[in-house]
CSV table of C-alpha atoms in Angstrom, one decimal:
chain,number,residue,atom,x,y,z
A,1,MET,CA,-23.1,-3.7,22.8
A,2,LEU,CA,-19.8,-3.0,21.0
A,3,GLU,CA,-18.3,-6.0,22.9
A,4,GLN,CA,-21.2,-8.2,21.7
A,5,VAL,CA,-20.6,-7.3,18.1
A,6,GLN,CA,-16.8,-7.7,18.5
A,7,TRP,CA,-17.4,-11.2,20.0
A,8,GLY,CA,-19.7,-12.0,17.1
A,9,ASP,CA,-17.0,-11.0,14.7
A,10,ILE,CA,-14.6,-13.3,16.4
A,11,LEU,CA,-17.1,-16.2,16.2
A,12,LEU,CA,-17.7,-15.4,12.6
A,13,SER,CA,-14.1,-15.2,11.6
A,14,GLY,CA,-12.9,-18.2,13.6
A,15,ARG,CA,-10.1,-16.2,15.3
A,16,TYR,CA,-8.9,-17.7,18.6
A,17,GLN,CA,-11.5,-20.5,18.5
A,18,PRO,CA,-13.6,-22.6,16.0
A,19,ARG,CA,-15.8,-20.6,13.6
A,20,ASP,CA,-19.4,-20.4,14.8
A,21,PRO,CA,-21.6,-18.4,12.4
A,22,ALA,CA,-24.8,-19.3,14.2
A,23,GLY,CA,-23.4,-18.1,17.5
A,24,ALA,CA,-22.1,-14.9,15.8
A,25,ARG,CA,-25.6,-14.2,14.5
A,26,GLN,CA,-27.1,-14.7,18.0
A,27,TRP,CA,-24.7,-12.1,19.4
A,28,PHE,CA,-25.5,-9.6,16.6
A,29,ALA,CA,-29.2,-10.1,17.2
A,30,ILE,CA,-28.8,-9.4,20.9
A,31,ALA,CA,-26.9,-6.2,20.2
A,32,ALA,CA,-29.4,-5.2,17.5
A,33,GLY,CA,-32.3,-5.8,19.9
A,34,ALA,CA,-30.7,-3.1,22.0
A,35,GLY,CA,-30.7,-0.6,19.1
A,36,TYR,CA,-27.0,-0.8,18.2
A,37,ALA,CA,-26.7,0.3,14.6
A,38,PRO,CA,-23.5,-1.7,13.6
A,39,ALA,CA,-25.2,-4.9,15.0
A,40,HIS,CA,-28.1,-4.4,12.6
A,41,ASN,CA,-25.6,-4.1,9.8
A,42,MET,CA,-23.9,-7.3,10.8
A,43,LEU,CA,-27.2,-9.0,11.1
A,44,GLY,CA,-28.0,-7.9,7.6
A,45,ARG,CA,-24.7,-9.5,6.4
A,46,CYS,CA,-25.7,-12.7,8.1
A,47,HIS,CA,-28.9,-12.8,6.1
A,48,HIS,CA,-27.2,-11.5,3.0
A,49,PHE,CA,-24.6,-14.3,2.9
A,50,GLY,CA,-26.3,-17.0,4.9
A,51,TRP,CA,-24.0,-16.9,7.9
A,52,GLY,CA,-25.6,-18.8,10.7
A,53,CYS,CA,-29.1,-18.6,9.0
A,54,PRO,CA,-30.7,-19.2,5.6
A,55,LYS,CA,-29.8,-16.7,3.0
A,56,ASP,CA,-32.6,-14.1,2.8
A,57,LEU,CA,-31.8,-10.9,0.8
A,58,ALA,CA,-35.2,-9.3,1.6
A,59,GLN,CA,-34.4,-9.7,5.3
A,60,ALA,CA,-30.9,-8.4,4.7
A,61,ALA,CA,-32.3,-5.3,3.2
A,62,VAL,CA,-34.6,-4.8,6.3
A,63,SER,CA,-31.6,-5.0,8.6
A,64,TYR,CA,-29.4,-2.8,6.5
A,65,GLU,CA,-32.2,-0.2,6.3
A,66,THR,CA,-32.5,-0.2,10.1
A,67,ALA,CA,-28.7,0.2,10.4
A,68,ALA,CA,-28.7,3.1,7.9
A,69,SER,CA,-31.6,4.8,9.6
A,70,LEU,CA,-29.6,4.7,12.8
A,71,GLY,CA,-26.7,6.4,11.1
A,72,ASP,CA,-24.4,3.4,10.4
A,73,LEU,CA,-22.2,4.0,7.3
A,74,TRP,CA,-21.8,0.4,6.4
A,75,GLY,CA,-25.5,-0.2,6.6
A,76,CYS,CA,-26.0,2.7,4.3
A,77,TYR,CA,-23.4,1.3,1.9
A,78,ASN,CA,-24.7,-2.2,2.0
A,79,LEU,CA,-28.3,-1.1,1.4
A,80,GLY,CA,-27.0,0.9,-1.6
A,81,ILE,CA,-25.4,-2.2,-3.0
A,82,LEU,CA,-28.7,-4.1,-2.8
A,83,ALA,CA,-30.6,-1.2,-4.4
A,84,MET,CA,-27.9,-0.9,-7.2
A,85,ARG,CA,-28.1,-4.6,-8.0
A,86,GLY,CA,-31.8,-5.3,-7.3
A,87,LEU,CA,-31.1,-7.8,-4.6
A,88,GLY,CA,-33.9,-8.4,-2.1
A,89,ILE,CA,-35.4,-5.1,-3.1
A,90,PRO,CA,-36.3,-3.5,-6.5
A,91,ARG,CA,-33.4,-2.1,-8.5
A,92,ASP,CA,-33.3,1.6,-7.8
A,93,LEU,CA,-30.2,3.4,-9.0
A,94,PRO,CA,-31.3,6.9,-7.8
A,95,ARG,CA,-31.8,5.5,-4.3
A,96,ALA,CA,-28.5,3.6,-4.5
A,97,PHE,CA,-26.7,6.8,-5.5
A,98,ALA,CA,-28.3,8.8,-2.7
A,99,LEU,CA,-27.2,6.2,-0.1
A,100,PHE,CA,-23.7,6.1,-1.4
A,101,ARG,CA,-23.5,9.9,-1.5
A,102,SER,CA,-24.8,10.0,2.1
A,103,SER,CA,-22.2,7.7,3.5
A,104,ALA,CA,-19.4,9.1,1.2
A,105,GLU,CA,-20.0,12.6,2.5
A,106,ARG,CA,-19.5,11.2,6.0
A,107,GLY,CA,-16.1,9.6,5.2
A,108,HIS,CA,-17.0,6.0,4.0
A,109,ALA,CA,-14.2,5.1,1.5
A,110,LYS,CA,-16.1,2.4,-0.4
A,111,SER,CA,-19.0,4.7,-0.9
A,112,MET,CA,-16.7,7.4,-2.2
A,113,ASN,CA,-15.5,5.0,-4.9
A,114,LEU,CA,-19.0,4.3,-6.0
A,115,VAL,CA,-20.0,8.0,-6.0
A,116,GLY,CA,-16.9,8.4,-8.2
A,117,ARG,CA,-18.1,5.7,-10.6
A,118,PHE,CA,-21.7,7.1,-10.8
A,119,THR,CA,-20.2,10.6,-11.4
A,120,GLU,CA,-17.7,9.3,-14.0
A,121,GLU,CA,-20.5,7.5,-15.9
A,122,GLY,CA,-23.2,10.1,-15.5
A,123,TRP,CA,-25.5,7.6,-13.7
A,124,CYS,CA,-28.2,9.5,-11.8
A,125,THR,CA,-26.1,12.7,-11.8
A,126,ALA,CA,-24.3,14.9,-14.3
A,127,ARG,CA,-21.2,13.3,-15.8
A,128,ASP,CA,-18.2,15.1,-14.3
A,129,PRO,CA,-14.8,13.5,-14.8
A,130,ALA,CA,-13.0,16.0,-12.6
A,131,ALA,CA,-15.4,15.3,-9.7
A,132,ALA,CA,-15.1,11.6,-10.3
A,133,LEU,CA,-11.3,11.8,-10.0
A,134,SER,CA,-11.6,13.7,-6.8
A,135,TRP,CA,-13.9,11.0,-5.3
A,136,TYR,CA,-11.6,8.2,-6.5
A,137,ARG,CA,-8.7,10.0,-4.8
A,138,CYS,CA,-10.6,10.4,-1.5
A,139,SER,CA,-11.5,6.7,-1.7
A,140,ALA,CA,-8.0,5.7,-2.4
A,141,GLU,CA,-6.6,7.8,0.4
A,142,GLY,CA,-9.2,6.2,2.7
A,143,GLY,CA,-7.8,2.8,2.0
A,144,ASP,CA,-10.3,1.2,-0.4
A,145,TYR,CA,-8.6,-1.0,-2.9
A,146,ARG,CA,-11.3,-0.5,-5.6
A,147,GLY,CA,-10.9,3.3,-5.2
A,148,GLN,CA,-7.1,2.8,-5.4
A,149,HIS,CA,-7.5,0.9,-8.7
A,150,ASN,CA,-9.9,3.3,-10.2
A,151,TYR,CA,-7.8,6.3,-9.2
A,152,ALA,CA,-4.7,4.6,-10.6
A,153,THR,CA,-6.6,3.9,-13.9
A,154,ALA,CA,-7.6,7.6,-14.1
A,155,LEU,CA,-4.1,8.8,-13.3
A,156,LEU,CA,-2.6,6.6,-16.0
A,157,ALA,CA,-5.0,7.9,-18.6
A,158,ALA,CA,-4.0,11.4,-17.5
A,159,GLY,CA,-0.3,10.6,-18.0
A,160,ALA,CA,0.7,10.3,-14.4
A,161,HIS,CA,2.4,7.0,-14.8
A,162,GLU,CA,4.5,6.8,-11.7
A,163,GLU,CA,1.7,7.9,-9.4
A,164,ALA,CA,-0.7,5.4,-10.9
A,165,LEU,CA,1.8,2.6,-10.3
A,166,ASP,CA,2.2,3.7,-6.7
A,167,TRP,CA,-1.6,3.4,-6.1
A,168,TRP,CA,-1.7,0.0,-7.8
A,169,SER,CA,1.1,-1.2,-5.6
A,170,ARG,CA,-0.9,-0.2,-2.5
A,171,ALA,CA,-4.0,-2.0,-3.8
A,172,VAL,CA,-2.4,-5.4,-4.4
A,173,GLU,CA,-2.6,-6.9,-0.9
A,174,ASP,CA,-6.3,-6.3,-0.2
A,175,ALA,CA,-7.7,-6.5,-3.8
A,176,THR,CA,-10.2,-9.2,-4.7
A,177,SER,CA,-9.8,-11.4,-7.8
A,178,ASP,CA,-11.9,-9.2,-10.1
A,179,VAL,CA,-9.8,-6.1,-9.3
A,180,LEU,CA,-6.5,-8.1,-9.5
A,181,LEU,CA,-7.6,-9.3,-13.0
A,182,ALA,CA,-8.3,-5.7,-14.1
A,183,MET,CA,-4.9,-4.6,-12.7
A,184,ASP,CA,-3.2,-7.5,-14.6
A,185,ARG,CA,-4.9,-6.5,-17.8
A,186,VAL,CA,-3.4,-3.0,-17.6
A,187,LEU,CA,0.0,-3.8,-16.0
A,188,HIS,CA,1.1,-6.4,-18.5
A,189,THR,CA,0.9,-3.7,-21.2
A,190,LEU,CA,3.2,-1.3,-19.3
A,191,ASP,CA,7.0,-1.1,-19.5
A,192,GLY,CA,9.4,-0.6,-16.7
A,193,GLU,CA,10.7,-2.4,-13.6
A,194,GLN,CA,8.1,-1.1,-11.2
A,195,ALA,CA,5.2,-2.2,-13.4
A,196,ARG,CA,6.8,-5.6,-13.8
A,197,HIS,CA,7.3,-5.9,-10.0
A,198,ILE,CA,3.7,-5.0,-9.3
A,199,LEU,CA,2.5,-7.5,-12.0
A,200,VAL,CA,4.5,-10.3,-10.3
A,201,ARG,CA,2.8,-9.5,-7.0
A,202,VAL,CA,-0.6,-9.4,-8.7
A,203,ARG,CA,-0.1,-12.8,-10.3
A,204,ALA,CA,1.2,-14.3,-7.1
A,205,ARG,CA,-2.0,-13.2,-5.3
A,206,LEU,CA,-4.1,-14.6,-8.2
A,207,ALA,CA,-2.2,-17.9,-8.0
A,208,SER,CA,-2.9,-18.1,-4.3
A,209,MET,CA,-6.6,-17.9,-5.3
A,210,GLY,CA,-6.3,-20.7,-7.8
A,211,ILE,CA,-6.2,-18.4,-10.8
A,212,THR,CA,-3.2,-19.4,-12.9
A,213,ASN,CA,-4.3,-18.0,-16.3
A,214,PRO,CA,-4.8,-14.3,-15.7
A,215,ASP,CA,-4.2,-13.4,-19.4
A,216,GLN,CA,-8.0,-13.8,-19.9
A,217,PRO,CA,-9.5,-10.3,-20.3
A,218,ALA,CA,-11.0,-8.8,-17.2
A,219,VAL,CA,-14.7,-7.9,-17.4
A,220,THR,CA,-13.9,-4.2,-16.9
A,221,ASP,CA,-11.0,-2.0,-16.1
A,222,ARG,CA,-13.1,-0.1,-13.6
A,223,ALA,CA,-13.9,-1.6,-10.2
A,224,CYS,CA,-17.4,-0.9,-9.1
A,225,ALA,CA,-18.4,-2.6,-5.8
């Protein structure tokens, strides 16, 4: 079953041979039919994004829920995203927080970042900046670029300038455009060679995405999901 999902990933990404989303979905469905939790998650992603099938958020939620019920951390996280945003299922922040908390406590870095955000803002839980910082740190150490950005932002606010820059430097290579824009908004206000060097890297990545005017304000300085 693992090999079936791995082969589906290859077909989905187009590594080694032409991309074949429909073929990928078929392999995920075969492995899911055998009860393999990660395959249910990948089948959910196919429905979520329309990979090899029509986009169907309600069906994505069904697949994610099955994956989560079988213990898959990504399925738990992805179902939480749908619940948080009201995609395919009714918006339900308490349920989203419970899902993120469940996967975060089992080591899922992206879920740790979102537990940090909920805790920082006091969404569905008591507001606790110290606990939020701890969750952001765990997410950052787990390799999540959003967690790294949020941890860096919190560190800068606490006066830990050099440590914040170190975490922003780590986040640059994997960050998506929304996080890069949020980083740009902060970095261009900072002095020092290290901040300027990171800013150059951030703008090079934005340029590679076709974003050549990053001076526009980012939507938020906190990265959510």
